[in-house]
Every structure is written in C-alpha cells, then in structure tokens.
Coordinates of C-alpha atoms in Angstrom, one line a residue:
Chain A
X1 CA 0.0 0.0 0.0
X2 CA 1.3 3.2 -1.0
X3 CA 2.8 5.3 2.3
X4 CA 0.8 8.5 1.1
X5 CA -2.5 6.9 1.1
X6 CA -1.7 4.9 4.5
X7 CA -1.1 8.5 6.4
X8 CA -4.1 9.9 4.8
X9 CA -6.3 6.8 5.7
X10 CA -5.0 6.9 9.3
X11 CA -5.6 10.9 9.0
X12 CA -9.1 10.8 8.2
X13 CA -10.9 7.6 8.9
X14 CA -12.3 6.9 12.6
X15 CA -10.5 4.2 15.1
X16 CA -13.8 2.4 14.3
X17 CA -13.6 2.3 10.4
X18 CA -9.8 1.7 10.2
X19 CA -10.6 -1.6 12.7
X20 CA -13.3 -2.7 10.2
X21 CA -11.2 -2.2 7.1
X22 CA -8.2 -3.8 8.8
X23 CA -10.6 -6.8 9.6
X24 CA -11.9 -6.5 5.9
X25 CA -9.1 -6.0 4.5
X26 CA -7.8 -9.8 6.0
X27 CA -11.4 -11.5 4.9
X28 CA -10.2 -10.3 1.1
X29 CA -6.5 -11.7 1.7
X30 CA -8.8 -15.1 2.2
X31 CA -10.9 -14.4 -0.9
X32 CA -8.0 -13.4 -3.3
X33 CA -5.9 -16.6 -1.8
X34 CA -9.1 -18.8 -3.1
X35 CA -11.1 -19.1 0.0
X36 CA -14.5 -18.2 -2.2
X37 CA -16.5 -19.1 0.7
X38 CA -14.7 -16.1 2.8
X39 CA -16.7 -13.5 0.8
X40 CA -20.2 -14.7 2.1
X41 CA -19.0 -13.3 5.0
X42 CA -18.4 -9.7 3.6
X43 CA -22.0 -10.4 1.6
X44 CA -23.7 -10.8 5.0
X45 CA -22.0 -7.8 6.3
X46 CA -22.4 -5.5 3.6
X47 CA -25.7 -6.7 2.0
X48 CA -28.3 -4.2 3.7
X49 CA -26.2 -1.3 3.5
X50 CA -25.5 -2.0 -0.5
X51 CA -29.2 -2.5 -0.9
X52 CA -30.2 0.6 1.0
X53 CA -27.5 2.6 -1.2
X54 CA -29.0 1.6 -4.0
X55 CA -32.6 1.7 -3.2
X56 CA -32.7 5.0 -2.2
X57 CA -30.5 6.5 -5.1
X58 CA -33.4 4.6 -7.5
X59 CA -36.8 4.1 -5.3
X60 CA -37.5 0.5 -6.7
X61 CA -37.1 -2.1 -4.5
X62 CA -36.8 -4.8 -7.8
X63 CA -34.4 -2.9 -9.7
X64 CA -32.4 -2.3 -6.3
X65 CA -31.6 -6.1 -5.3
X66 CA -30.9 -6.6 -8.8
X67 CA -28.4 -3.8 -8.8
X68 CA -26.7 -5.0 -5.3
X69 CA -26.7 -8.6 -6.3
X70 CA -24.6 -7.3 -9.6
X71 CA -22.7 -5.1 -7.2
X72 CA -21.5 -8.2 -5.3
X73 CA -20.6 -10.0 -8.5
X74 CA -18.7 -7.7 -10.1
X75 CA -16.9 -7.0 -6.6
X76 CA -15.9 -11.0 -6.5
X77 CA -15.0 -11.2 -10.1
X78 CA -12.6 -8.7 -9.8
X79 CA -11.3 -9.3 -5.8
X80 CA -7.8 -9.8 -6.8
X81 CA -7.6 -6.2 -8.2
X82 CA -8.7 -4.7 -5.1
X83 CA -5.1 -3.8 -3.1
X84 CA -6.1 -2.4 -0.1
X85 CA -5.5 1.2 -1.3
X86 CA -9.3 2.3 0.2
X87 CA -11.3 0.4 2.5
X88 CA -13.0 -2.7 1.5
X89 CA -16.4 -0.7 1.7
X90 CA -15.3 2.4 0.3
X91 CA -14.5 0.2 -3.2
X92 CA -17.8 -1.8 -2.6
X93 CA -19.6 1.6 -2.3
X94 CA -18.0 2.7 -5.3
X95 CA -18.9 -0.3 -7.6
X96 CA -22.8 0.0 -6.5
X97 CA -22.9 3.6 -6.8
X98 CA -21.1 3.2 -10.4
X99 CA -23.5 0.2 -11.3
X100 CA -26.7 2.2 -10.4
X101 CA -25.8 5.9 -11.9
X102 CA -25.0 3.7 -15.7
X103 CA -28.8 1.9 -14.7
X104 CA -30.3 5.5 -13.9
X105 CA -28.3 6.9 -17.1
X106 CA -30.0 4.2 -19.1
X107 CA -33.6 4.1 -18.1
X108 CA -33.7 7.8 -17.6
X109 CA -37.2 7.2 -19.1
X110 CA -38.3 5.2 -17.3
X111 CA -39.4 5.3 -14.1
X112 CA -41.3 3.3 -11.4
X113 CA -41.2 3.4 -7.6
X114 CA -42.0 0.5 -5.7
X115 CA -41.1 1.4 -1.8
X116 CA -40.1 -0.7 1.1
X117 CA -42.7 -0.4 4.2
X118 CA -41.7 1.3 6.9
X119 CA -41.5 -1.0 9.9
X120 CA -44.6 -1.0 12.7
X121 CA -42.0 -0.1 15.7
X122 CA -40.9 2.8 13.4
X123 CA -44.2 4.5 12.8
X124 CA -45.0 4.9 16.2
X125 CA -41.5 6.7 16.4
X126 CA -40.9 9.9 18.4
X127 CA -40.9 12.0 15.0
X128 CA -44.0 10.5 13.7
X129 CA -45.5 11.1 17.0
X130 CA -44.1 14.6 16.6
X131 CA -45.2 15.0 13.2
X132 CA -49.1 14.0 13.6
X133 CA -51.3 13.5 16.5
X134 CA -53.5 10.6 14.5
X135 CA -53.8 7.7 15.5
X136 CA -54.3 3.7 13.9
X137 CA -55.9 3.9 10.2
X138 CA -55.1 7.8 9.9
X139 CA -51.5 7.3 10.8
X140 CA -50.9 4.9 8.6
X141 CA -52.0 6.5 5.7
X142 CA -50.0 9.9 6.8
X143 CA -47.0 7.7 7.1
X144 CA -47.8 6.6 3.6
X145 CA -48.3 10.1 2.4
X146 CA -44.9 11.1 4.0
X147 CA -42.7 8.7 2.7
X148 CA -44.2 8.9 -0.6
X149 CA -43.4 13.0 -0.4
X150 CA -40.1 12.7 0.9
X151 CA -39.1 10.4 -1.8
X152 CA -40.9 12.2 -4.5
X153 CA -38.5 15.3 -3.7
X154 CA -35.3 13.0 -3.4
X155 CA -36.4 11.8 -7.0
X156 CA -36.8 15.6 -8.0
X157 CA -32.9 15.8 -7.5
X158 CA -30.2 15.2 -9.7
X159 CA -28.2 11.9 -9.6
X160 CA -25.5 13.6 -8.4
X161 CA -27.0 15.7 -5.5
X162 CA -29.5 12.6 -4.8
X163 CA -26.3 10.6 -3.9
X164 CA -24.7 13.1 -1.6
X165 CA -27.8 13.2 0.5
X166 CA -28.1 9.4 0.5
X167 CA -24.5 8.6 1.6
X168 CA -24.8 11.5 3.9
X169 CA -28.2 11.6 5.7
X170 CA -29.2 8.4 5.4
X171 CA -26.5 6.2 5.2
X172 CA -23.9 8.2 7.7
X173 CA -21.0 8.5 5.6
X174 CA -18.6 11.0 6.1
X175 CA -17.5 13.7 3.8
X176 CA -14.3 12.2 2.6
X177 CA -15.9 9.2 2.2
X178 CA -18.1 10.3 -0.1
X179 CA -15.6 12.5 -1.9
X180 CA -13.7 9.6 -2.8
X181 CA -16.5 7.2 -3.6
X182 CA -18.1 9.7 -5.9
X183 CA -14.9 10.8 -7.7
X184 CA -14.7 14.3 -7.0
X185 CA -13.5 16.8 -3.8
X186 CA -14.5 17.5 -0.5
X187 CA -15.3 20.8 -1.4
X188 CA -17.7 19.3 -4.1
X189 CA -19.6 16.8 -1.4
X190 CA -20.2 20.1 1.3
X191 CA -21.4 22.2 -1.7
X192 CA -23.6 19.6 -3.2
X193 CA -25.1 18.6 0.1
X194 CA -25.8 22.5 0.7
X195 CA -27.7 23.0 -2.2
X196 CA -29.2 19.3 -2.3
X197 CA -31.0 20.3 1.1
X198 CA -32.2 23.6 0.3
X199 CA -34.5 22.2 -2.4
X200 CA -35.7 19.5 0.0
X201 CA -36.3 21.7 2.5
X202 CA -38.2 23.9 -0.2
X203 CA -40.8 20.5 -1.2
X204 CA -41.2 19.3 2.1
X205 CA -41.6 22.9 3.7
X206 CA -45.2 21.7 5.2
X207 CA -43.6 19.1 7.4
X208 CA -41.3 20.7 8.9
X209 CA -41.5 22.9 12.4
Chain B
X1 CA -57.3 21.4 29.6
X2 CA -55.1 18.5 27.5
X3 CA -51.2 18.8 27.8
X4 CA -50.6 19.4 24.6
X5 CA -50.9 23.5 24.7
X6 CA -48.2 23.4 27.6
X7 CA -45.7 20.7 25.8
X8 CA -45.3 22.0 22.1
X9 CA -44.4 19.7 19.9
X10 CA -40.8 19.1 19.1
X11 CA -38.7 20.9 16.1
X12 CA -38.9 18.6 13.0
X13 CA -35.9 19.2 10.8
X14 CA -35.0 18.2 7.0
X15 CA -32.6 15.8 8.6
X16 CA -35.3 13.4 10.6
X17 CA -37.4 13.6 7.6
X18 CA -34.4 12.3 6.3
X19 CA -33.6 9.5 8.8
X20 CA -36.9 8.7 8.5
X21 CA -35.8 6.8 5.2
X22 CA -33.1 4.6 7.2
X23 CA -36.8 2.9 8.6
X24 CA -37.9 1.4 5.2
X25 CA -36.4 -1.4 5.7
X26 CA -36.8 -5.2 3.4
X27 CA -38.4 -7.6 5.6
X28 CA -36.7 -11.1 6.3
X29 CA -38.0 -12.9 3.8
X30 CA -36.6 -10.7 0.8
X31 CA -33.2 -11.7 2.0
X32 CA -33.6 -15.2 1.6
X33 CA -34.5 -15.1 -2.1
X34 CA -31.8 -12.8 -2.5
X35 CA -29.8 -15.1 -1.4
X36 CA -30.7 -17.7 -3.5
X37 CA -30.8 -15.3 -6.7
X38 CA -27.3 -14.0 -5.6
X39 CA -25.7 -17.8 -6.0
X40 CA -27.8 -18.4 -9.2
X41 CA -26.2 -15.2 -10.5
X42 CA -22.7 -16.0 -9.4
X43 CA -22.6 -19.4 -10.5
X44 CA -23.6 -17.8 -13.9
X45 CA -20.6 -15.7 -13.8
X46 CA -18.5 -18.1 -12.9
X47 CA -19.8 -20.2 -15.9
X48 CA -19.6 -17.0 -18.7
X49 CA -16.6 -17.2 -20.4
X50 CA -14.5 -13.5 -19.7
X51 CA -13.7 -11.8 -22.8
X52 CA -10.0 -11.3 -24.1
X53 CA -10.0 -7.3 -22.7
X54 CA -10.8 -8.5 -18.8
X55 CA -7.6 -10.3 -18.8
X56 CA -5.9 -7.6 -20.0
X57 CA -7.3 -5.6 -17.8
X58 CA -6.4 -7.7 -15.1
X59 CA -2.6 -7.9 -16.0
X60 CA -2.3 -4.4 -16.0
X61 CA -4.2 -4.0 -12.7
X62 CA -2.2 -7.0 -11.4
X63 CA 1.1 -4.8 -12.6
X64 CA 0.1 -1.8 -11.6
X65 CA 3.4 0.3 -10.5
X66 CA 4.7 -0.3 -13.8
X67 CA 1.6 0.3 -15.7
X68 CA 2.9 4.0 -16.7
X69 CA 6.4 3.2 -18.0
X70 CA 5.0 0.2 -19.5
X71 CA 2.3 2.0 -21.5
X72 CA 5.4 4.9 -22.1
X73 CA 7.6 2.2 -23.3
X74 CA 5.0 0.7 -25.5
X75 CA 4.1 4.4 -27.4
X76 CA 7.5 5.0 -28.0
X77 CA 8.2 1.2 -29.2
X78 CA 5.4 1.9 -31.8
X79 CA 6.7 5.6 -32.8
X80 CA 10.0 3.9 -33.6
X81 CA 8.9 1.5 -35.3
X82 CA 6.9 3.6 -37.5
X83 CA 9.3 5.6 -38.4
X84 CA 11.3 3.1 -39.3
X85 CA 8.9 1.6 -41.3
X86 CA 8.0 4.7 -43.2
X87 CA 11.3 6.2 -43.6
X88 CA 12.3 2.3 -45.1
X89 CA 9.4 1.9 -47.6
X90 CA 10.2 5.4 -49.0
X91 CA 14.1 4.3 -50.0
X92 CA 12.7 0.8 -51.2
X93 CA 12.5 0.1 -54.6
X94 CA 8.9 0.7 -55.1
X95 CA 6.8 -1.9 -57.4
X96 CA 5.5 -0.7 -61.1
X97 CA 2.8 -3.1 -62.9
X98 CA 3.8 -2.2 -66.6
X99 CA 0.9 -3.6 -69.4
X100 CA 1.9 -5.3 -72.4
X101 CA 0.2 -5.5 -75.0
X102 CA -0.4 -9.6 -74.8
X103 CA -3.1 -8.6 -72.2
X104 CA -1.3 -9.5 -68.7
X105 CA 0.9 -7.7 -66.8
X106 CA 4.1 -7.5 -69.2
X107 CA 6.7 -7.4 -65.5
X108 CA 6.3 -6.4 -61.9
X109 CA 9.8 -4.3 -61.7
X110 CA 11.5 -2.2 -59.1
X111 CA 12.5 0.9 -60.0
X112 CA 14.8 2.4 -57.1
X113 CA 13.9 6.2 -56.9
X114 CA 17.0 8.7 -57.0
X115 CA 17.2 10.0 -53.9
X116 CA 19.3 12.8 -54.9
X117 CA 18.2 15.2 -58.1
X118 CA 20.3 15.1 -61.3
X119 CA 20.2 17.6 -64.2
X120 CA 18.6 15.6 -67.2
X121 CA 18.8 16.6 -70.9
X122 CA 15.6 15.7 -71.8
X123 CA 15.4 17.8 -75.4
X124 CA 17.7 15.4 -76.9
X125 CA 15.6 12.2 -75.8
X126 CA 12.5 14.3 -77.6
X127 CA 14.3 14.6 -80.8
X128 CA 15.1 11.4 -81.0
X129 CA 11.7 9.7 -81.0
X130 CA 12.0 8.8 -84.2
X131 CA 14.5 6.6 -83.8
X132 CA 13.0 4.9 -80.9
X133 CA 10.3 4.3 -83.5
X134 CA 12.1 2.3 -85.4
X135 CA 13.9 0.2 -82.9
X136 CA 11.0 -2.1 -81.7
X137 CA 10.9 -3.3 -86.1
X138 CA 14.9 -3.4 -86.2
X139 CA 15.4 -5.9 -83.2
X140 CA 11.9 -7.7 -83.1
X141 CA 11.3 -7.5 -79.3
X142 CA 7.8 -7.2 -78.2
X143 CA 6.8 -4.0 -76.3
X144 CA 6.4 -5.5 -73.0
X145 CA 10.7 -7.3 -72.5
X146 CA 11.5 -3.7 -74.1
X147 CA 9.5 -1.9 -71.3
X148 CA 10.8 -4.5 -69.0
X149 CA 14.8 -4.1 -70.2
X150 CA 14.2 -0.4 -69.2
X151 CA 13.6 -1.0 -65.8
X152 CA 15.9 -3.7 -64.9
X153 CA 18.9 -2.2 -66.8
X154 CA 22.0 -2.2 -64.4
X155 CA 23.6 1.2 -63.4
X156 CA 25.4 2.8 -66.1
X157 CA 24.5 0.9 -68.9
X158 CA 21.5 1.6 -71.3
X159 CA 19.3 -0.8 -73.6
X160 CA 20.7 -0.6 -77.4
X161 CA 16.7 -0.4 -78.2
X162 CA 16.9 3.2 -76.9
X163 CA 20.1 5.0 -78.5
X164 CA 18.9 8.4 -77.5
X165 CA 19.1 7.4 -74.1
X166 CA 22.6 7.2 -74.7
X167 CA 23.1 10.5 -75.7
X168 CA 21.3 11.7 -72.8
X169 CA 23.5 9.5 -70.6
X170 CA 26.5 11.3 -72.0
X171 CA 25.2 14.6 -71.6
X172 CA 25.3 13.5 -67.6
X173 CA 28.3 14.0 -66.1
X174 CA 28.5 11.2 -63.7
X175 CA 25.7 9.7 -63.9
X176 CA 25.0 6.0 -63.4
X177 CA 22.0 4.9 -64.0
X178 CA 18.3 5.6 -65.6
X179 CA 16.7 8.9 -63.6
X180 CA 12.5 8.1 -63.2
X181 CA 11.8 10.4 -65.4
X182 CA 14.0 9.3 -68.3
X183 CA 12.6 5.9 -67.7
X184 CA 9.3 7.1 -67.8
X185 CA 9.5 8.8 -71.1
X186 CA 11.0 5.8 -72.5
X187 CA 8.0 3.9 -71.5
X188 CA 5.7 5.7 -72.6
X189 CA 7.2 6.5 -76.0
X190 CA 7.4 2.8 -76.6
X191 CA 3.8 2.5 -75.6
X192 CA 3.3 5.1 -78.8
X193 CA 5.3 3.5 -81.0
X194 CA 3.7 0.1 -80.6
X195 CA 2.1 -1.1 -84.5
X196 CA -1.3 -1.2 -84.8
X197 CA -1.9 -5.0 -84.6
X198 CA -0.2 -4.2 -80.9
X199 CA -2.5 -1.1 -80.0
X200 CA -5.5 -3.1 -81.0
X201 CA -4.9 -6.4 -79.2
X202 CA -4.4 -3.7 -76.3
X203 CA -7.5 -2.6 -76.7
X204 CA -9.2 -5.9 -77.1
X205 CA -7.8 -6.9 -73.9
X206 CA -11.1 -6.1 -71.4
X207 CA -9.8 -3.6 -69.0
X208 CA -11.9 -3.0 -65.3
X209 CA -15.6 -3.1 -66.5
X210 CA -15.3 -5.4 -69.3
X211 CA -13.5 -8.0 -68.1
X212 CA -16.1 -8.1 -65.1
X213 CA -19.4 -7.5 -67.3
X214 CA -18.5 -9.3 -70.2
X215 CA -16.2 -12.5 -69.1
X216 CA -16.5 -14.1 -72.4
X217 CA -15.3 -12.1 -74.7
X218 CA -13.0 -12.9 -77.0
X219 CA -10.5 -9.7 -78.0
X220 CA -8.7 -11.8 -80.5
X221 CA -11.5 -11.2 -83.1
X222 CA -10.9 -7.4 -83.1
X223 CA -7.1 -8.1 -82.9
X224 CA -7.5 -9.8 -86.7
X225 CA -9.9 -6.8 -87.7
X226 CA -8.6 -3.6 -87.0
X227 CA -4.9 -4.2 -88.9
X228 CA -6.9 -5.2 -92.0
X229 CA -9.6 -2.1 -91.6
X230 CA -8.7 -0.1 -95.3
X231 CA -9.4 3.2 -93.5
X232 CA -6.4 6.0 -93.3
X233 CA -4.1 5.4 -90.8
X234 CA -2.9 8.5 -88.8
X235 CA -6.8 9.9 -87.3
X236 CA -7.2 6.0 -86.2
X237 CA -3.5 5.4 -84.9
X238 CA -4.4 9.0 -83.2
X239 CA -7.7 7.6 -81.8
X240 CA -6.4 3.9 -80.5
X241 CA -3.4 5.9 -78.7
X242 CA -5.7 8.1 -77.1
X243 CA -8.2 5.0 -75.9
X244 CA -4.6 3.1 -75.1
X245 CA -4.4 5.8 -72.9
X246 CA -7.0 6.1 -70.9
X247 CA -6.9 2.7 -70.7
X248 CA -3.7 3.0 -68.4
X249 CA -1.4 1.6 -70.9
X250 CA 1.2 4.6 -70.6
X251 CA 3.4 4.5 -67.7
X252 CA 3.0 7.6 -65.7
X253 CA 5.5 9.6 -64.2
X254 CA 5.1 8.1 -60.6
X255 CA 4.8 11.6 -59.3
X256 CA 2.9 13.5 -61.9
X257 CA -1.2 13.9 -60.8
X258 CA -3.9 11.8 -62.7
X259 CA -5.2 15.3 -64.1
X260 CA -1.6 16.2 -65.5
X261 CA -1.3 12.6 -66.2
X262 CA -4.6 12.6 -68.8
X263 CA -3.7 16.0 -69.9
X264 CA -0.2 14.7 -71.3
X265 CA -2.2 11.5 -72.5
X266 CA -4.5 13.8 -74.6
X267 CA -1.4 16.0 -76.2
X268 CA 0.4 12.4 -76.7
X269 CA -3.0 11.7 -78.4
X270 CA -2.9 13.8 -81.1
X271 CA -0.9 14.3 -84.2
X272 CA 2.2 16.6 -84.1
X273 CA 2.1 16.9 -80.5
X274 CA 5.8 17.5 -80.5
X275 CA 5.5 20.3 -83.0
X276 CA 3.5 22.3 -80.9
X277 CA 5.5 21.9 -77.9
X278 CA 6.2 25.3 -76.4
X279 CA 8.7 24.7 -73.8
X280 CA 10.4 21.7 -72.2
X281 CA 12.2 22.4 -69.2
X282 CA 14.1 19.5 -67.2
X283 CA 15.4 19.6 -63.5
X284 CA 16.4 16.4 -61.1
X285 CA 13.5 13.7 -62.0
X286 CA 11.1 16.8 -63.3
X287 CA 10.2 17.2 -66.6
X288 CA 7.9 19.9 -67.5
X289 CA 6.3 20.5 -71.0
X290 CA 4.9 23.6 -72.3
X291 CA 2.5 23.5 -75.1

C-alpha cells in the first residue's frame, strides 16, 4: 500500500472504520488466496447497506436487489484487483454507486417506484408522533403520504446531489468518504449537500417545524 | 385542559425527515430469495466465459506500479517502429505493374527512386523519337521485355533499343543509372510507338468493367480486324493511342497527378504533338512540358 494513502487513511478515517477495514481487508486476503467461501461473509455484512445505497438512489425495491446482487458479482469477479488502497467498503460503495448511476443513465425514461414499508415499531416513532397526533388507520396513511413525499423530492434531485444526500443523511458516511466514492473533492460533497438540502427543505416545507 | 398546549411539539428538521428513510427497511424474507438469486447469479458468472479485454485488464491491474512506464515504453516502441517503417518503404525500390500488350501484366519491376536530383537533358531524348520508333521493327522485341529491359537495366548501362538514351547518358556528367523520369518517357514512347496489330490487341484486352461484365469475350476477333480495316491510318493510330491511354497503358510519371497525367495523355494523343511543344524544361527527376 502506497505510504501517502496509509497517512491519509489513518488521518481521516475513525478508530472504528480503520478496525473494520483492517478486519476486511484480511477476509479479502482469504478471498484473493481462493477461499471463495470467505466472501459470504463480507455479503452478509455488507448486504443491507449495499441495498439501502441503491434503493434510495433509485426508489424501486426490484431494480435495487438486482443492482446490489450485480454489485456483489462484479466485486468478486474482480477481488484480486482490489489492493487495499481504500477500504474494503469504500471500493464496494463505489462499484454499487457506479452500477446504479450507468442503470439510472440508461432508463432515464423510465421510471417506477416500488417502496419498502416502513416497519410497525418505526411509525409509532418519536418524530411521527411529533409530526401528527392521529392515530391507527389515519397514521398509517400519513405515514404513507410522507414517505411517498419525501421520496418524491429526493427523485426531484439530480443523480448527483441525490447521492450526496443518501451517503450523507441516510447512510452516515462522512464527507471524505463520499468524496472519494463519488470521484470528486470534498469541497464538491459540502457544496452539493448544501444545495441538495435547500431544495428538499423547499418541497417538504409543510412538514417541517 | 389537554397537555398538549403546555408541551409544544418538538422541532422537526430536513434531517429526521431524512432519517426517517433509514426505517424502510426489506423484511426477512426478501433476503432469503436474494440469497438464492445472488448464487444463481454468481454461478452464472463463474460459468460466462471473460472476454479477451478483462484479462488484459487484469494484467495491468495485477502490474500496476509499472503500468505508466510500461504504456510509455509501448508508445515509444510503436513511434520507432513507425518511423522506421516509413522512412524504409520510402528508400525501397517501389513496385511498377507495366501492361503489355499480350493482355497480362508484361513485369512487376523495381525501380529504385534517386534520392538525390540530377540535371537531365531531356530535349535530346525528344528529338530522337524517331529513332525509338524504329527500334522495336529493327530488333523484333515485343513491347512489353523492351519496357521491362528499361527498368531492370543495371547502373550505367542503357538498352541498345533506346540509343537516345545514350546520348542523354552522355550529356550527364556522372551519372550511373536511368533517372525516373527518363525511364518514364521511355515507356511511354514505346507504348506510342507500338504497331497497330499491338494497339489493337491492347484494346481488345477487357480492361476494369469489361473483363467483369463481359467474361467471355473474345478480343482476338478485333485483334484480326482492325490491322486489316482499309481506312487512313494516322486519325485511327491517333484515336487507338488516345483509348490506349486512358486505358492505363502509358506509364505515368510516378509523381505527376492523374489530371496532368490525362492532360499529357490527350497531347500524346494527337498528331504533331511534339510540334506544338512550347517549352520543355528539365530539372532532377522533373520534366515539364509547355505546349
């Protein structure tokens, strides 16, 4: 591993994230040594947060585990060109992000949402119970109503803003993170995040308080 | 009185609306099946047969540090080597498909191209058609070994066919072989001096369209008829020399234009050409005629 990109991974990447790409890093030593059945393991770990990458850069739930199962193929079929330079994620990341943008590029016209439901314990959440005093059938179809608004104005934004707000706000990624998944500076990721938010906050203006 | 007016409800910002997306979540059974479609796909992979450009791929990942002066040696390995290519096949001795008369290709020759200009005396060549004229009756050698002798005479010594080559050979101090262009004019006044049984075979032979459209034809039937037509002479000599022409039967200079190249066929074409030449002006492998 080059020294430069060493420092700068010890620099910017939390205790936390080092020790999981350290631990990664040894499951793909397996993997590239022909221990195939090593990368289940980094399947089962990094399955939900692929999918929810993906799903929330496209809305379709179909199109979204058939993007994250191509992510995980490509990602084994070319293992024994990833070196360690980034973590094992950060390259993961990267391949889903780049398999979804070329399937939004190419169905740009077409466009269907199916949604995931959100889970019972969720909608009786503190913010739902902050955001309407209903209760039983009358929640449920608010809930409904929400989610279908809040990802009618992530649709609304471009691919590229869409994806800052995803690996941000709902996935937790930091801003380096991002920067080097997507390609481009941190500078880039704070500015598109900026604007990215003001337009959400602009469509779901009624919700908020 | 409910406690609702004394408890507000809390501040909802952008970033719980947000959050509020980490909560649609796939329930358990969507992971089994995509499970099962995950193996189904990678067994798949495994199965597909990579094409040639992965591997490649691959070896230059797999060699990554020296991908750069790899790439940097392979540029400048093909530069070379086309320079060296280019700069050889322009001091080659370059091919010349010559037509005889019998209807094939009368000799693939190499004619090695002077590198360095020589003054050429052309006039004298000019005057002395009329000898050349003469020479294909006086030693009985068919157009196409004459054109041949041409271009496979050795350095310094000239075929006795052409005797005004001679004198142009003299009138170069030094010289030691046949310049292009003296070659050239040789050929081509050969290809005019050719008897009429000769220019009409020529023309018989099917040339491009003909011999595509019209496989069957059989030119020896206007080879026996034109050299007995009763007609004059001179306009249909003029005509079949102009046809011959166009046909491609003339050696052109290799570096004259196909527009110059017709234009000189179409002066060549008609009678007393050399009398109404203006100007003839020679230099290195140049010749320039003014009409």
């Amino acid at each position: 591993m080059d020294l430069t990109k060493v420092i700068s991974k010890t620099l910017t990447a939390s205790p936390e994230r080092q020790q999981e790409a350290d631990a990664d890093w040894e499951v793909v030593k397996k993997v590239q040594a022909g221990d195939v059945a090593a990368f289940d393991k980094l399947i089962l770990k990094y399955r939900e947060r692929v999918y929810s990458v993906i799903y929330n850069l496209c809305a379709n739930r179909e199109d979204a585990a058939d993007l994250a199962q191509t992510t995980f193929i490509k990602a084994f079929q070319s293992i024994n060109r990833f070196q360690g330079q980034s973590s094992f994620f950060t390259w993961l990341y990267r391949i889903a992000v780049n398999a979804t943008l070329t399937h939004l590029r190419k169905n740009k016209l077409r466009t269907f949402f199916s949604f995931e439901r959100i889970t019972e314990e969720d909608k009786t959440s503190e913010l739902i119970e902050a955001l309407t005093d209903k209760s039983g059938a009358d929640r449920e179809a608010f809930v409904k109503e929400l989610q279908e608004k809040l990802n009618e104005a992530l649709q609304k934004l471009s691919i590229n803003h869409r994806m800052v707000v995803t690996l941000f706000e709902i996935d937790g990624l930091g801003h380096n993170e991002i920067a080097e998944i997507m390609g481009c500076s941190v500078g880039t990721v704070r500015s598109r995040l900026h604007y990215a938010k003001q337009l959400l906050q602009a469509d779901l203006q009624s919700y908020l308080r | 009185m409910s406690d609702h007016r004394f408890n507000p409800p809390p501040r909802v910002t952008l970033e719980d609306l947000l959050r509020l997306k980490r909560t649609e979540r796939p329930p358990a059974e969507f992971w089994i099946q995509f499970e099962r479609e995950l193996q189904q796909k990678q067994l798949a992979a495994l199965v597909e047969r990579k094409a040639w450009w992965h591997e490649l791929a691959a070896f230059y990942s797999r060699y990554g540090r020296v991908r750069a002066p790899l790439g940097a040696t392979a540029i400048l390995a093909l530069t070379l080597f086309s320079i060296r290519y280019y700069s050889h096949s322009e001091q080659d001795p370059r091919l010349l498909l010559a037509t005889g008369p019998g209807g094939q290709p009368a000799a693939r020759m190499a004619v090695r191209m002077h590198d360095q200009a020589r003054p050429v005396v052309v006039a004298a060549a000019v005057r002395e058609r009329a000898s050349v004229e003469q020479a294909p009756a006086s030693n009985g050698k068919s157009t196409a070994s004459r054109v041949a002798a041409i271009y496979q005479a050795p350095a310094g010594e000239v075929p006795g066919f052409i005797p005004w080559v001679g004198d142009v050979m003299q009138n170069q101090a030094g010289a030691s072989g046949l310049t292009t262009s003296v070659r050239s004019i040789a050929v081509n006044l050969i290809t005019a001096s050719v008897t009429d049984a000769d220019l009409a075979e020529a023309l018989a032979r099917p040339h491009g369209f003909e011999e595509r459209a019209v496989p069957s034809a059989h030119p020896q039937h206007t080879a026996e008829m034109l050299p007995t037509a009763a007609a004059a002479a001179e306009p249909r000599r003029a005509r079949l020399l102009a046809a011959l022409g166009s046909a491609g039967a003339f050696a052109p200079e290799p570096s004259a234009p196909e527009h110059a190249r017709r234009s000189v066929n179409q002066y060549l074409a008609q009678d007393g050409w050399d009398r109404s030449m203006g100007r003839l002006e020679a230099e290195g492998d140049r010749l320039s005629i003014k009409f």
